[in-house]
Structure formats: structure tokens, C-alpha cells
PDB file of C-alpha atoms in Angstrom:
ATOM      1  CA  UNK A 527       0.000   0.000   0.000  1.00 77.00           C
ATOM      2  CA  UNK A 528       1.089   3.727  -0.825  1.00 83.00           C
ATOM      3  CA  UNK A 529       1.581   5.603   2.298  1.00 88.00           C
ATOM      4  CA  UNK A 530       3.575   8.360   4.014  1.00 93.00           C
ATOM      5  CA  UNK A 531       4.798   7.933   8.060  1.00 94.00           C
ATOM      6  CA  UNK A 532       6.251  10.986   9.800  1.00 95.00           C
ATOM      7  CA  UNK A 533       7.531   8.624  12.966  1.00 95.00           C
ATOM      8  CA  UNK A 534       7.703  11.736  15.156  1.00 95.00           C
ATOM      9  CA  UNK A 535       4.792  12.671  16.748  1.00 92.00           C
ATOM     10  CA  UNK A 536       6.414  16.808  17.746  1.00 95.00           C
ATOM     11  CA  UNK A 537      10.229  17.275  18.024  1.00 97.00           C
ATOM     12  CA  UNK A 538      11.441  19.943  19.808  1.00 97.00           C
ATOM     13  CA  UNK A 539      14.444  22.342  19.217  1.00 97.00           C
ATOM     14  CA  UNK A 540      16.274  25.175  20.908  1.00 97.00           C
ATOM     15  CA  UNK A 541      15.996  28.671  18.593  1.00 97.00           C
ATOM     16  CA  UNK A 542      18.856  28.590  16.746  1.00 97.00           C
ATOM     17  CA  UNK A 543      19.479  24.801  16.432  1.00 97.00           C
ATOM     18  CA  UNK A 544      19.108  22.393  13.046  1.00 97.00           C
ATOM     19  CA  UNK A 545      16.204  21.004  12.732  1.00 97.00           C
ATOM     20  CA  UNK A 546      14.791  18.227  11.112  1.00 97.00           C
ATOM     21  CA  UNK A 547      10.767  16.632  11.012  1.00 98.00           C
ATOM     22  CA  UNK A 548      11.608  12.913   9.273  1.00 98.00           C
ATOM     23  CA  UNK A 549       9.415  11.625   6.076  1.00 98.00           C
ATOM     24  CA  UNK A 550       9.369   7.934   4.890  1.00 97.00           C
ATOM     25  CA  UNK A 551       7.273   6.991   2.138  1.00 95.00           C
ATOM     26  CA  UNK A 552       6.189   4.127   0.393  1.00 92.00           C
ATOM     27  CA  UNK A 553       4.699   4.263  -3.178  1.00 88.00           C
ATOM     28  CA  UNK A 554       5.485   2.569  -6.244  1.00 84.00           C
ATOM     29  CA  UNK A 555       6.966   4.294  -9.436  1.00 82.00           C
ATOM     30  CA  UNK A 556       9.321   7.633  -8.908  1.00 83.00           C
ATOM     31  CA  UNK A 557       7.797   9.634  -5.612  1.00 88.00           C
ATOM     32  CA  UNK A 558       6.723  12.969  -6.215  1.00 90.00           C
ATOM     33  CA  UNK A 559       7.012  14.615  -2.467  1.00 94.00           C
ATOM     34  CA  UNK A 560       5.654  17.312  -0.544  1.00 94.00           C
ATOM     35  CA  UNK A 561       6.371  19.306   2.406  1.00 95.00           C
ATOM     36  CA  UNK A 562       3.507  21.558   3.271  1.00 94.00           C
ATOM     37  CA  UNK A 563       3.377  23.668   7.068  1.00 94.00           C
ATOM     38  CA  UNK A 564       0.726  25.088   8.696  1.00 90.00           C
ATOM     39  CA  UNK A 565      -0.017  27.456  11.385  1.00 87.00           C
ATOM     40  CA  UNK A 566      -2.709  27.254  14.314  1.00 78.00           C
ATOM     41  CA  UNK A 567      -6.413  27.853  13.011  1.00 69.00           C
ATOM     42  CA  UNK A 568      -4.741  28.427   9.182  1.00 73.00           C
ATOM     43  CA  UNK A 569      -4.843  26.602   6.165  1.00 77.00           C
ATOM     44  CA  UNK A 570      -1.682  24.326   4.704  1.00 86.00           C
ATOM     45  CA  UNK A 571       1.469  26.636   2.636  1.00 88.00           C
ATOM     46  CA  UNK A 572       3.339  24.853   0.421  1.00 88.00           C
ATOM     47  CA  UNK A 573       7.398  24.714   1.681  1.00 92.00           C
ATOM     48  CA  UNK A 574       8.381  22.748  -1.036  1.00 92.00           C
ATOM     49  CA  UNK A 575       8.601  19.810  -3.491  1.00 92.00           C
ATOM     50  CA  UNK A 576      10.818  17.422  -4.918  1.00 93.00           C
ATOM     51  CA  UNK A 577       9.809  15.279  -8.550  1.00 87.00           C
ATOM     52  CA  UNK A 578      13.191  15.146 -10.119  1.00 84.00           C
ATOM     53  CA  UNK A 579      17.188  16.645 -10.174  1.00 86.00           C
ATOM     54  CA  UNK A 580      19.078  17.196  -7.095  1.00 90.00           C
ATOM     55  CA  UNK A 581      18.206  15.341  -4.164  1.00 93.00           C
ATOM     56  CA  UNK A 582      18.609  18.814  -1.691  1.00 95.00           C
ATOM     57  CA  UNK A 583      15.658  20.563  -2.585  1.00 95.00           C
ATOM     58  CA  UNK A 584      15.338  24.162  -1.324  1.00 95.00           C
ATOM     59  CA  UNK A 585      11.822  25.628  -0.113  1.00 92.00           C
ATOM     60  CA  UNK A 586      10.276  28.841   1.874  1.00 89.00           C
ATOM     61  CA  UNK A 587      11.365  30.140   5.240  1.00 92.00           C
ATOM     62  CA  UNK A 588      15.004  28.347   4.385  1.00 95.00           C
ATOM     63  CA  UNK A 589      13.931  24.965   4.740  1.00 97.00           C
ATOM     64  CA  UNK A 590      15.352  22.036   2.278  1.00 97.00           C
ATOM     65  CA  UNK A 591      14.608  18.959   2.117  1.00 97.00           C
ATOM     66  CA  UNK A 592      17.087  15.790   1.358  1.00 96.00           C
ATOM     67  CA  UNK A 593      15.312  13.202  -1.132  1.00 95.00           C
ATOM     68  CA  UNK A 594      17.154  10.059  -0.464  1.00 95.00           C
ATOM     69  CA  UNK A 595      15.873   7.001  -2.630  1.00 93.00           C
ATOM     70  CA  UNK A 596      17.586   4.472  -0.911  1.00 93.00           C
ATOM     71  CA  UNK A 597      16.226   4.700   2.130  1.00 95.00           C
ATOM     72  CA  UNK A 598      13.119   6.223   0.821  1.00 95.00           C
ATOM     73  CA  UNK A 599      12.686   9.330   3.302  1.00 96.00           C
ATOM     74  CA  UNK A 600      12.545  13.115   2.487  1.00 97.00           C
ATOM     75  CA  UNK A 601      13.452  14.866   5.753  1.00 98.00           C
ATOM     76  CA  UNK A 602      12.509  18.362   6.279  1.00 98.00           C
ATOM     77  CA  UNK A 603      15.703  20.256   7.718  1.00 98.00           C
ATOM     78  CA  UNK A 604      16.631  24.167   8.530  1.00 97.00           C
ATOM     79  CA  UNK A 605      19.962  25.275   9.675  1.00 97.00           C
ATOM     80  CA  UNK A 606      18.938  27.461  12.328  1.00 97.00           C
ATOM     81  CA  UNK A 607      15.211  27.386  13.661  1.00 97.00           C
ATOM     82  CA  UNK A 608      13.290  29.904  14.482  1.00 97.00           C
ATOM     83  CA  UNK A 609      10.642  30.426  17.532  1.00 96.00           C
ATOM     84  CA  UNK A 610       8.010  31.389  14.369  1.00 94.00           C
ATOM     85  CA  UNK A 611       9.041  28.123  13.022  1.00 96.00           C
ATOM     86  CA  UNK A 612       6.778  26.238  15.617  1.00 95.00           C
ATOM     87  CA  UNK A 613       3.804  25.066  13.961  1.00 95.00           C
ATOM     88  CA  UNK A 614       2.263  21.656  12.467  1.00 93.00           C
ATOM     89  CA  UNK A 615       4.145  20.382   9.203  1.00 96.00           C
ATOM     90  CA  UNK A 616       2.623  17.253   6.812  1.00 95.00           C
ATOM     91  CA  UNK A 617       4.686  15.430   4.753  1.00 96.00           C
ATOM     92  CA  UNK A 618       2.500  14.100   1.156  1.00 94.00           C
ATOM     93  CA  UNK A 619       3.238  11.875  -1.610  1.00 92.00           C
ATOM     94  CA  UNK A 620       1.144  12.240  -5.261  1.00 87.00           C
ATOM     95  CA  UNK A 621      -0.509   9.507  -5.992  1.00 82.00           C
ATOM     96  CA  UNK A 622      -2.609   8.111  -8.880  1.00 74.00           C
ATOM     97  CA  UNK A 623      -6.370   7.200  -8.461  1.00 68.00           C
ATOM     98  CA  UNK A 624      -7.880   6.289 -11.549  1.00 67.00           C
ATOM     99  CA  UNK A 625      -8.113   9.234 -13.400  1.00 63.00           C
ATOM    100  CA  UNK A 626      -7.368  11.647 -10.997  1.00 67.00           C
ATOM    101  CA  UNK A 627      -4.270  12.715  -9.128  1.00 74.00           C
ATOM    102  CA  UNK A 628      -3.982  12.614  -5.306  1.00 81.00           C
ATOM    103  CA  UNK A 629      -1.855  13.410  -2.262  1.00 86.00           C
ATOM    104  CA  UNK A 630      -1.293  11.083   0.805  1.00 88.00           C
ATOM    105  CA  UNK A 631      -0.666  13.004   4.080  1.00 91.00           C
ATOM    106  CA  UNK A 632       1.441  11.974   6.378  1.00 92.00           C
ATOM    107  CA  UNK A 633      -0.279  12.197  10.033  1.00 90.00           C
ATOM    108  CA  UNK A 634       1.866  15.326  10.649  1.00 93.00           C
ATOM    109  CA  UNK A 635       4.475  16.464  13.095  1.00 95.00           C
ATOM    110  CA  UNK A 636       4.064  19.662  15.312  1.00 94.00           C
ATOM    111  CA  UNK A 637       7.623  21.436  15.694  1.00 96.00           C
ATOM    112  CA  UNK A 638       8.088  23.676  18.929  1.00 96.00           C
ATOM    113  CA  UNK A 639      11.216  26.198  18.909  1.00 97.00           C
ATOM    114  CA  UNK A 640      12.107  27.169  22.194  1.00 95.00           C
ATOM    115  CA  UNK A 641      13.233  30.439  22.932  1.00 93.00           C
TER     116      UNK A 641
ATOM    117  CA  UNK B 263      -1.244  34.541  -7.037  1.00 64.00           C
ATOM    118  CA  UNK B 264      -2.741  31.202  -6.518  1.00 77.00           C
ATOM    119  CA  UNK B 265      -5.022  32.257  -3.339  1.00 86.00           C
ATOM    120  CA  UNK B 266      -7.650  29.862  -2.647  1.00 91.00           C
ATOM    121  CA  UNK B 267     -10.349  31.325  -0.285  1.00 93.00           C
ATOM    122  CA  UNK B 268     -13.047  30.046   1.646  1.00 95.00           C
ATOM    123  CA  UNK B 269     -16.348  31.296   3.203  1.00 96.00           C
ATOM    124  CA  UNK B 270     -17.488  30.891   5.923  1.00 96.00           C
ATOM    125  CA  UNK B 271     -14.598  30.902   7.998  1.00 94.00           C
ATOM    126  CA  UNK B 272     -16.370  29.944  10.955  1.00 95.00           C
ATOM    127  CA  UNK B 273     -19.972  28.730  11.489  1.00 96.00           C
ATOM    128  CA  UNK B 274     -22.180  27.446  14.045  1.00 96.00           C
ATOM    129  CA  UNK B 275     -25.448  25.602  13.435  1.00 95.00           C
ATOM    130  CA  UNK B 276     -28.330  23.833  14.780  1.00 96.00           C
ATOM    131  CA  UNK B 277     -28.659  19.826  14.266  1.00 96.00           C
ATOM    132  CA  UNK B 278     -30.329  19.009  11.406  1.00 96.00           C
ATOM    133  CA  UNK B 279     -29.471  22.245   9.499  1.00 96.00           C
ATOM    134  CA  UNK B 280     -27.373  21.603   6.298  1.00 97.00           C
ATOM    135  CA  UNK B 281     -24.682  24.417   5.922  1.00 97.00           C
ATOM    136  CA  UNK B 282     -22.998  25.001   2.338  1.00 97.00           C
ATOM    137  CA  UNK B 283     -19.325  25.621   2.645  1.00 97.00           C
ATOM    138  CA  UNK B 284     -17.661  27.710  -0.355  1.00 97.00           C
ATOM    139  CA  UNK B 285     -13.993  27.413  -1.829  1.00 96.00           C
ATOM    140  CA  UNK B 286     -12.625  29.650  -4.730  1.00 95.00           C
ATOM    141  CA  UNK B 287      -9.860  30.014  -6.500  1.00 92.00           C
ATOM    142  CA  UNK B 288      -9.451  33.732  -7.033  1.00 92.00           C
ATOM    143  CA  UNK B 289      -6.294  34.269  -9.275  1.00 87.00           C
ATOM    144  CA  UNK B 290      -6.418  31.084 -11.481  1.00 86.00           C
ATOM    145  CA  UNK B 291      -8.428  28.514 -12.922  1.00 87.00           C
ATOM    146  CA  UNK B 292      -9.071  25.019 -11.269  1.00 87.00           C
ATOM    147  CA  UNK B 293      -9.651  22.268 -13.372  1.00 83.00           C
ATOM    148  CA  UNK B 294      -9.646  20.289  -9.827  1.00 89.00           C
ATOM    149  CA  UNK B 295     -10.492  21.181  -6.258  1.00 92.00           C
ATOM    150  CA  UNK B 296     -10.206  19.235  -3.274  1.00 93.00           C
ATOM    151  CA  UNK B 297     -11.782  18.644   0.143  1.00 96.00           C
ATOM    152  CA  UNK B 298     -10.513  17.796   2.960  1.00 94.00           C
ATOM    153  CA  UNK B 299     -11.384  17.219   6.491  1.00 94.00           C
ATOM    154  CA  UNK B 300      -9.279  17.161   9.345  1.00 89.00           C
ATOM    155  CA  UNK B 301      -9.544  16.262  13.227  1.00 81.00           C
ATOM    156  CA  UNK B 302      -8.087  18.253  15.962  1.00 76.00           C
ATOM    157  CA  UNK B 303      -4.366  17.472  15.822  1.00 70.00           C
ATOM    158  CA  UNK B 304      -4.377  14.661  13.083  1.00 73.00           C
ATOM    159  CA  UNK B 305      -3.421  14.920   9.642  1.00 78.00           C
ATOM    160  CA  UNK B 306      -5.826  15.963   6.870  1.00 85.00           C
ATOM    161  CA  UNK B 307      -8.706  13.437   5.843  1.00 90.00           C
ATOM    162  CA  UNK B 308      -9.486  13.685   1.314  1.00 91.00           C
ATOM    163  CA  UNK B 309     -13.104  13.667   1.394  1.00 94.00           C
ATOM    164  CA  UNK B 310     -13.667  13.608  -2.377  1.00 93.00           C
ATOM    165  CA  UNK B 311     -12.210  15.064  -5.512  1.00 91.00           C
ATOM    166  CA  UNK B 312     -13.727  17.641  -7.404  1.00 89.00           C
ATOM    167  CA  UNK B 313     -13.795  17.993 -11.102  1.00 85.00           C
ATOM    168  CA  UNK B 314     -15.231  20.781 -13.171  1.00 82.00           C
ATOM    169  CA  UNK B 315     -18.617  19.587 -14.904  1.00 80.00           C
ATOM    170  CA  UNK B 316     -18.472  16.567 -13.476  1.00 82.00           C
ATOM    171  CA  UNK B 317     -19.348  14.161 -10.368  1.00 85.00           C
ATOM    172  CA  UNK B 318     -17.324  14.411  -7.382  1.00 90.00           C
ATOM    173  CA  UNK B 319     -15.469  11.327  -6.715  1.00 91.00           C
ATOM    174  CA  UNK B 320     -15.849  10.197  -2.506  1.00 94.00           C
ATOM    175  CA  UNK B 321     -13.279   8.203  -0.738  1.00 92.00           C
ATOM    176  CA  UNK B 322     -14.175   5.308   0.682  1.00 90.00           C
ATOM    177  CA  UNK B 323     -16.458   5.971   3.801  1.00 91.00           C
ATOM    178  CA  UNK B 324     -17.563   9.267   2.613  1.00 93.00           C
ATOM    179  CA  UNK B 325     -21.483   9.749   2.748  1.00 93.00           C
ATOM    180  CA  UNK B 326     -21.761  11.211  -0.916  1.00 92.00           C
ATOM    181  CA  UNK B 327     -25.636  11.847   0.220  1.00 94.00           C
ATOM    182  CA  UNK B 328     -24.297  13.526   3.625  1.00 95.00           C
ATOM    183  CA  UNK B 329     -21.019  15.585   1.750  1.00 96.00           C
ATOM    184  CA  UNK B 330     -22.784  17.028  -1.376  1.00 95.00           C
ATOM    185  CA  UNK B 331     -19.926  18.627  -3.809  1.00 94.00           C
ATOM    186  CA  UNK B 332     -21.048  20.972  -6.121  1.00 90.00           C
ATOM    187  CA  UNK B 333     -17.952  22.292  -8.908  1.00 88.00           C
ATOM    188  CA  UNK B 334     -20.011  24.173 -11.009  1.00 81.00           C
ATOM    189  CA  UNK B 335     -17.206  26.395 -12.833  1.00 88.00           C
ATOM    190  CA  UNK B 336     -13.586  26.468 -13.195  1.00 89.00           C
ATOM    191  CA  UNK B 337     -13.220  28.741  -9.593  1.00 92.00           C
ATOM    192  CA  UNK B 338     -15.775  27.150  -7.393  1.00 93.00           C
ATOM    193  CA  UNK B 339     -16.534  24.594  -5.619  1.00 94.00           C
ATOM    194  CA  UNK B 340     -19.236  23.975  -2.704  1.00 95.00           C
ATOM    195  CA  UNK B 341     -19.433  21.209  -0.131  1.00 96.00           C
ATOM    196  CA  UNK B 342     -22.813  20.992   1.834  1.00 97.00           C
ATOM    197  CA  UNK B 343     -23.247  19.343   5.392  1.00 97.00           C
ATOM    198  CA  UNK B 344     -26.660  17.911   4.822  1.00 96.00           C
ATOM    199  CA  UNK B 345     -28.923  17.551   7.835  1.00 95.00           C
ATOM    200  CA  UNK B 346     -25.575  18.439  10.245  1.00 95.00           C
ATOM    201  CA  UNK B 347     -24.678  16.676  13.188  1.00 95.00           C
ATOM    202  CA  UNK B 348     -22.422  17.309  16.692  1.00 95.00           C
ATOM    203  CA  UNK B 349     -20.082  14.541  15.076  1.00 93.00           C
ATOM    204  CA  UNK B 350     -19.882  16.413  11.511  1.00 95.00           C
ATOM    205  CA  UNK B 351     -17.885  19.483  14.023  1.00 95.00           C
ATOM    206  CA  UNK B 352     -14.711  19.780  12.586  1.00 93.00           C
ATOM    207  CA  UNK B 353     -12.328  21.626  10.231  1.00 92.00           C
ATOM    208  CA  UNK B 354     -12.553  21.842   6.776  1.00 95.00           C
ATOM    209  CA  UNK B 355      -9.956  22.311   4.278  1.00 94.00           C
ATOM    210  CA  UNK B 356     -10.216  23.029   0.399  1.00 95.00           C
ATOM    211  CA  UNK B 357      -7.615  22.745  -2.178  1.00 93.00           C
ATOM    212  CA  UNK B 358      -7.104  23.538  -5.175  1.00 91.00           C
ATOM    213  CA  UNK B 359      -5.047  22.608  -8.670  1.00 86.00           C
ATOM    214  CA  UNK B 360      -3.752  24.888 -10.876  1.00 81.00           C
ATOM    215  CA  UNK B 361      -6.008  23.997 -14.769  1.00 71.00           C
ATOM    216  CA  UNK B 362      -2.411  25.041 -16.329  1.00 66.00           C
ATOM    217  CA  UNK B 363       1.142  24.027 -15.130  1.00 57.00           C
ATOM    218  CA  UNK B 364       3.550  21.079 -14.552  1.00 52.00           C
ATOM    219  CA  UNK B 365       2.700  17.664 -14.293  1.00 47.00           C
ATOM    220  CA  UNK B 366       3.514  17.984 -10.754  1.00 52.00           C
ATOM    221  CA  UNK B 367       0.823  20.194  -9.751  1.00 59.00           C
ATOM    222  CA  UNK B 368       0.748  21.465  -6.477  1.00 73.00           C
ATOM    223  CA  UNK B 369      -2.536  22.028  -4.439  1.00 82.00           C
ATOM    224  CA  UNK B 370      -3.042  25.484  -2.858  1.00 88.00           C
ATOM    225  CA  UNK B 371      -4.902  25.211   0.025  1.00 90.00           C
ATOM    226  CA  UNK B 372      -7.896  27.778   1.621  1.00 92.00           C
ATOM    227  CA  UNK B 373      -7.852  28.811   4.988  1.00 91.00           C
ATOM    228  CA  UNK B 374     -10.401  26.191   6.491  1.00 92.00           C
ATOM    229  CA  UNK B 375     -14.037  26.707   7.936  1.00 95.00           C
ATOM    230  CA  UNK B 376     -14.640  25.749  11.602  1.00 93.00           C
ATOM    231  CA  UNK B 377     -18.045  23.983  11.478  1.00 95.00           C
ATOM    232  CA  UNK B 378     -19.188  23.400  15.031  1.00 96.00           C
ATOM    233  CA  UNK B 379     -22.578  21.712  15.313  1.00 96.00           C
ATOM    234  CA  UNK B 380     -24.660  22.305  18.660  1.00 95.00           C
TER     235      UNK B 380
END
């Protein structure tokens, strides 16, 4: 079955510290991966994507993202987090359904950044 | 560009009312829309795909009778809560795909309507 697991249920980082939320997926055919992020009582922003090229894909707010096909994960990273970085972030794979395209959310991991 | 609203933002109704939910894309044309429903600290839940000029298509579990999905042109889209009930409360999410782009079109996402059902 096509899924997406985000292991960690919130991680939590000192302001100023990397970060990383963790991705695994499971799908068949090339992945085409998501990182969305959203904020308390808002709707999802897109951070980034990867479908092809370089496995370090850059998004909003300075996050990247590492695809790594052997171990099939795409972890969410930042070099230095910020306290406005806390929030909920989903990790999604596209899918196909018949004749329509889909995304499968991972359950989501809420990031806190302690001042 | 690619701002997806929604209206209401926030409503509260009666048992047994149905309440019509709105999603638009305001800068671009959707050939699809999404909805999506999500629980209070759990990831999002697709309800059904939207098409233009066609039938919604309902994940498995999905009342289509309950969830109606209208997509009547290429910038809106309406869900309606028929006949509402306490365990219908909850938040939900549109999205929507761009008619023109890559084939690895991403879904911008409204701003969610709070439906709380007395």
C-alpha cells in the first residue's frame, strides 16, 4: 500500500538549532514529495517539493529537504530554527487514483522552537 | 497569485441544518479542487475530488448523500453538510489545482471553515 509515516509525533528544538521533522514513504513508481506547514487555526502553505534533479531541494522560510531514494525518506531540515518556526508540518506523496491525481498526508508532526 | 479562499470561515449551526461551505480560486483557474477534512491534531482526511462539470469522486467511507460537492465552474466549488450533526464538528480544508502548469501540480490550500454543530 502507498503511504507516508512521519515517525515523530512533535520534536522539539532550541531557537537557533538544526532542525529536522523525518518523512518515509512508500509508493510505487518515482515519488513525487511534498512538504507543506501550517499554522494554528490556518490553512496548509506549500514549503516545497521534490519530482526530479538534485536530491537537496530548497523551499520557503530556508527549509530544504534531502530526497534520499535508498532509504526512501525526504526529511525536512533548517539550519537554524526559528521560535516562528513552531507550527504543524505534513509530509504528502502524489498519488494516482484512476483518473485523478492525489496526495497522501502523512499524520503530521508539530515542531516547537524554544526560545 | 494562486489564493484559494473560503467562506465561511467559521460557522455554528443547529442539528439538522445543512450548511454550504464555499472554496474559490481567485487568481487562477481550477480544473480540480479538493476537500478535505481534518480532526483536531491529526493529519488531513481527502473527502472527495472535485472535477469541473463533473461528479465528485468520494473516498471510501464518505457519505456522498451527507457531503454534497457541487464544482459548477472552473473557480468554485461547494461542499454541503446535509442535515448536520455534533459529530460532523470539525475543520474543513479546500484545495485547489492549478487547470495550467507542470505535471507535478501542487494544491493550494484555503484557509479552512470551523463547522461546530450544537
Amino acid at each position: 500500500a502507498q503511504s507516508v509515516a512521519q515517525p515523530e509525533d512533535q520534536v522539539n528544538v532550541a531557537e537557533g538549532n538544526p532542525l529536522t521533522v523525518k518523512c518515509t514513504y512508500s509508493v510505487s513508481g518515482n515519488p513525487y514529495l511534498f512538504w507543506y506547514v501550517q499554522y494554528p487555526n490556518r490553512g496548509l502553505q506549500f514549503l516545497l517539493k521534490y519530482i526530479t534533479g538534485d536530491n537537496l531541494v530548497k523551499g520557503s522560510y530556508g527549509f530544504e529537504a534531502e530526497f534520499n531514494k535508498s532509504q526512501t525518506s525526504f526529511h525536512l531540515k533548517k539550519p537554524s530554527a526559528l521560535v516562528s518556526d513552531s507550527a504543524l508540518y505534513f509530509c504528502a506523496v502524489r498519488v494516482n487514483a484512476g483518473n485523478n491525481r492525489k496526495l497522501i498526508w502523512g499524520l503530521g508532526t508539530s515542531l516547537a522552537v524554544n526560545p | 497569485g494562486a489564493v484559494v479562499s473560503q467562506h465561511p470561515s467559521r460557522v455554528i449551526c443547529k442539528s439538522g441544518t445543512s450548511v454550504k461551505i464555499e472554496c474559490r480560486s481567485l487568481d487562477f483557474q481550477a480544473t480540480t479542487m479538493f476537500w478535505y477534512r481534518q480532526f483536531p491534531k491529526q493529519s488531513l482526511m481527502l473527502m472527495a475530488t472535485s472535477n469541473e462539470g463533473s461528479k465528485a469522486t468520494y473516498e471510501q467511507g464518505v457519505e456522498k448523500d451527507k457531503f454534497l460537492i457541487n464544482h459548477a465552474s472552473l473557480t468554485l466549488s461547494t461542499l454541503t453538510v446535509t442535515s448536520a450533526h455534533p459529530e460532523d464538528s470539525s475543520f474543513y480544508i479546500c484545495s485547489a489545482r492549478r487547470r495550467s502548469g507542470g505535471d507535478y501540480n501542487e494544491q493550494f490550500f484555503g484557509p479552512g471553515t470551523r463547522l461546530t454543530v450544537l
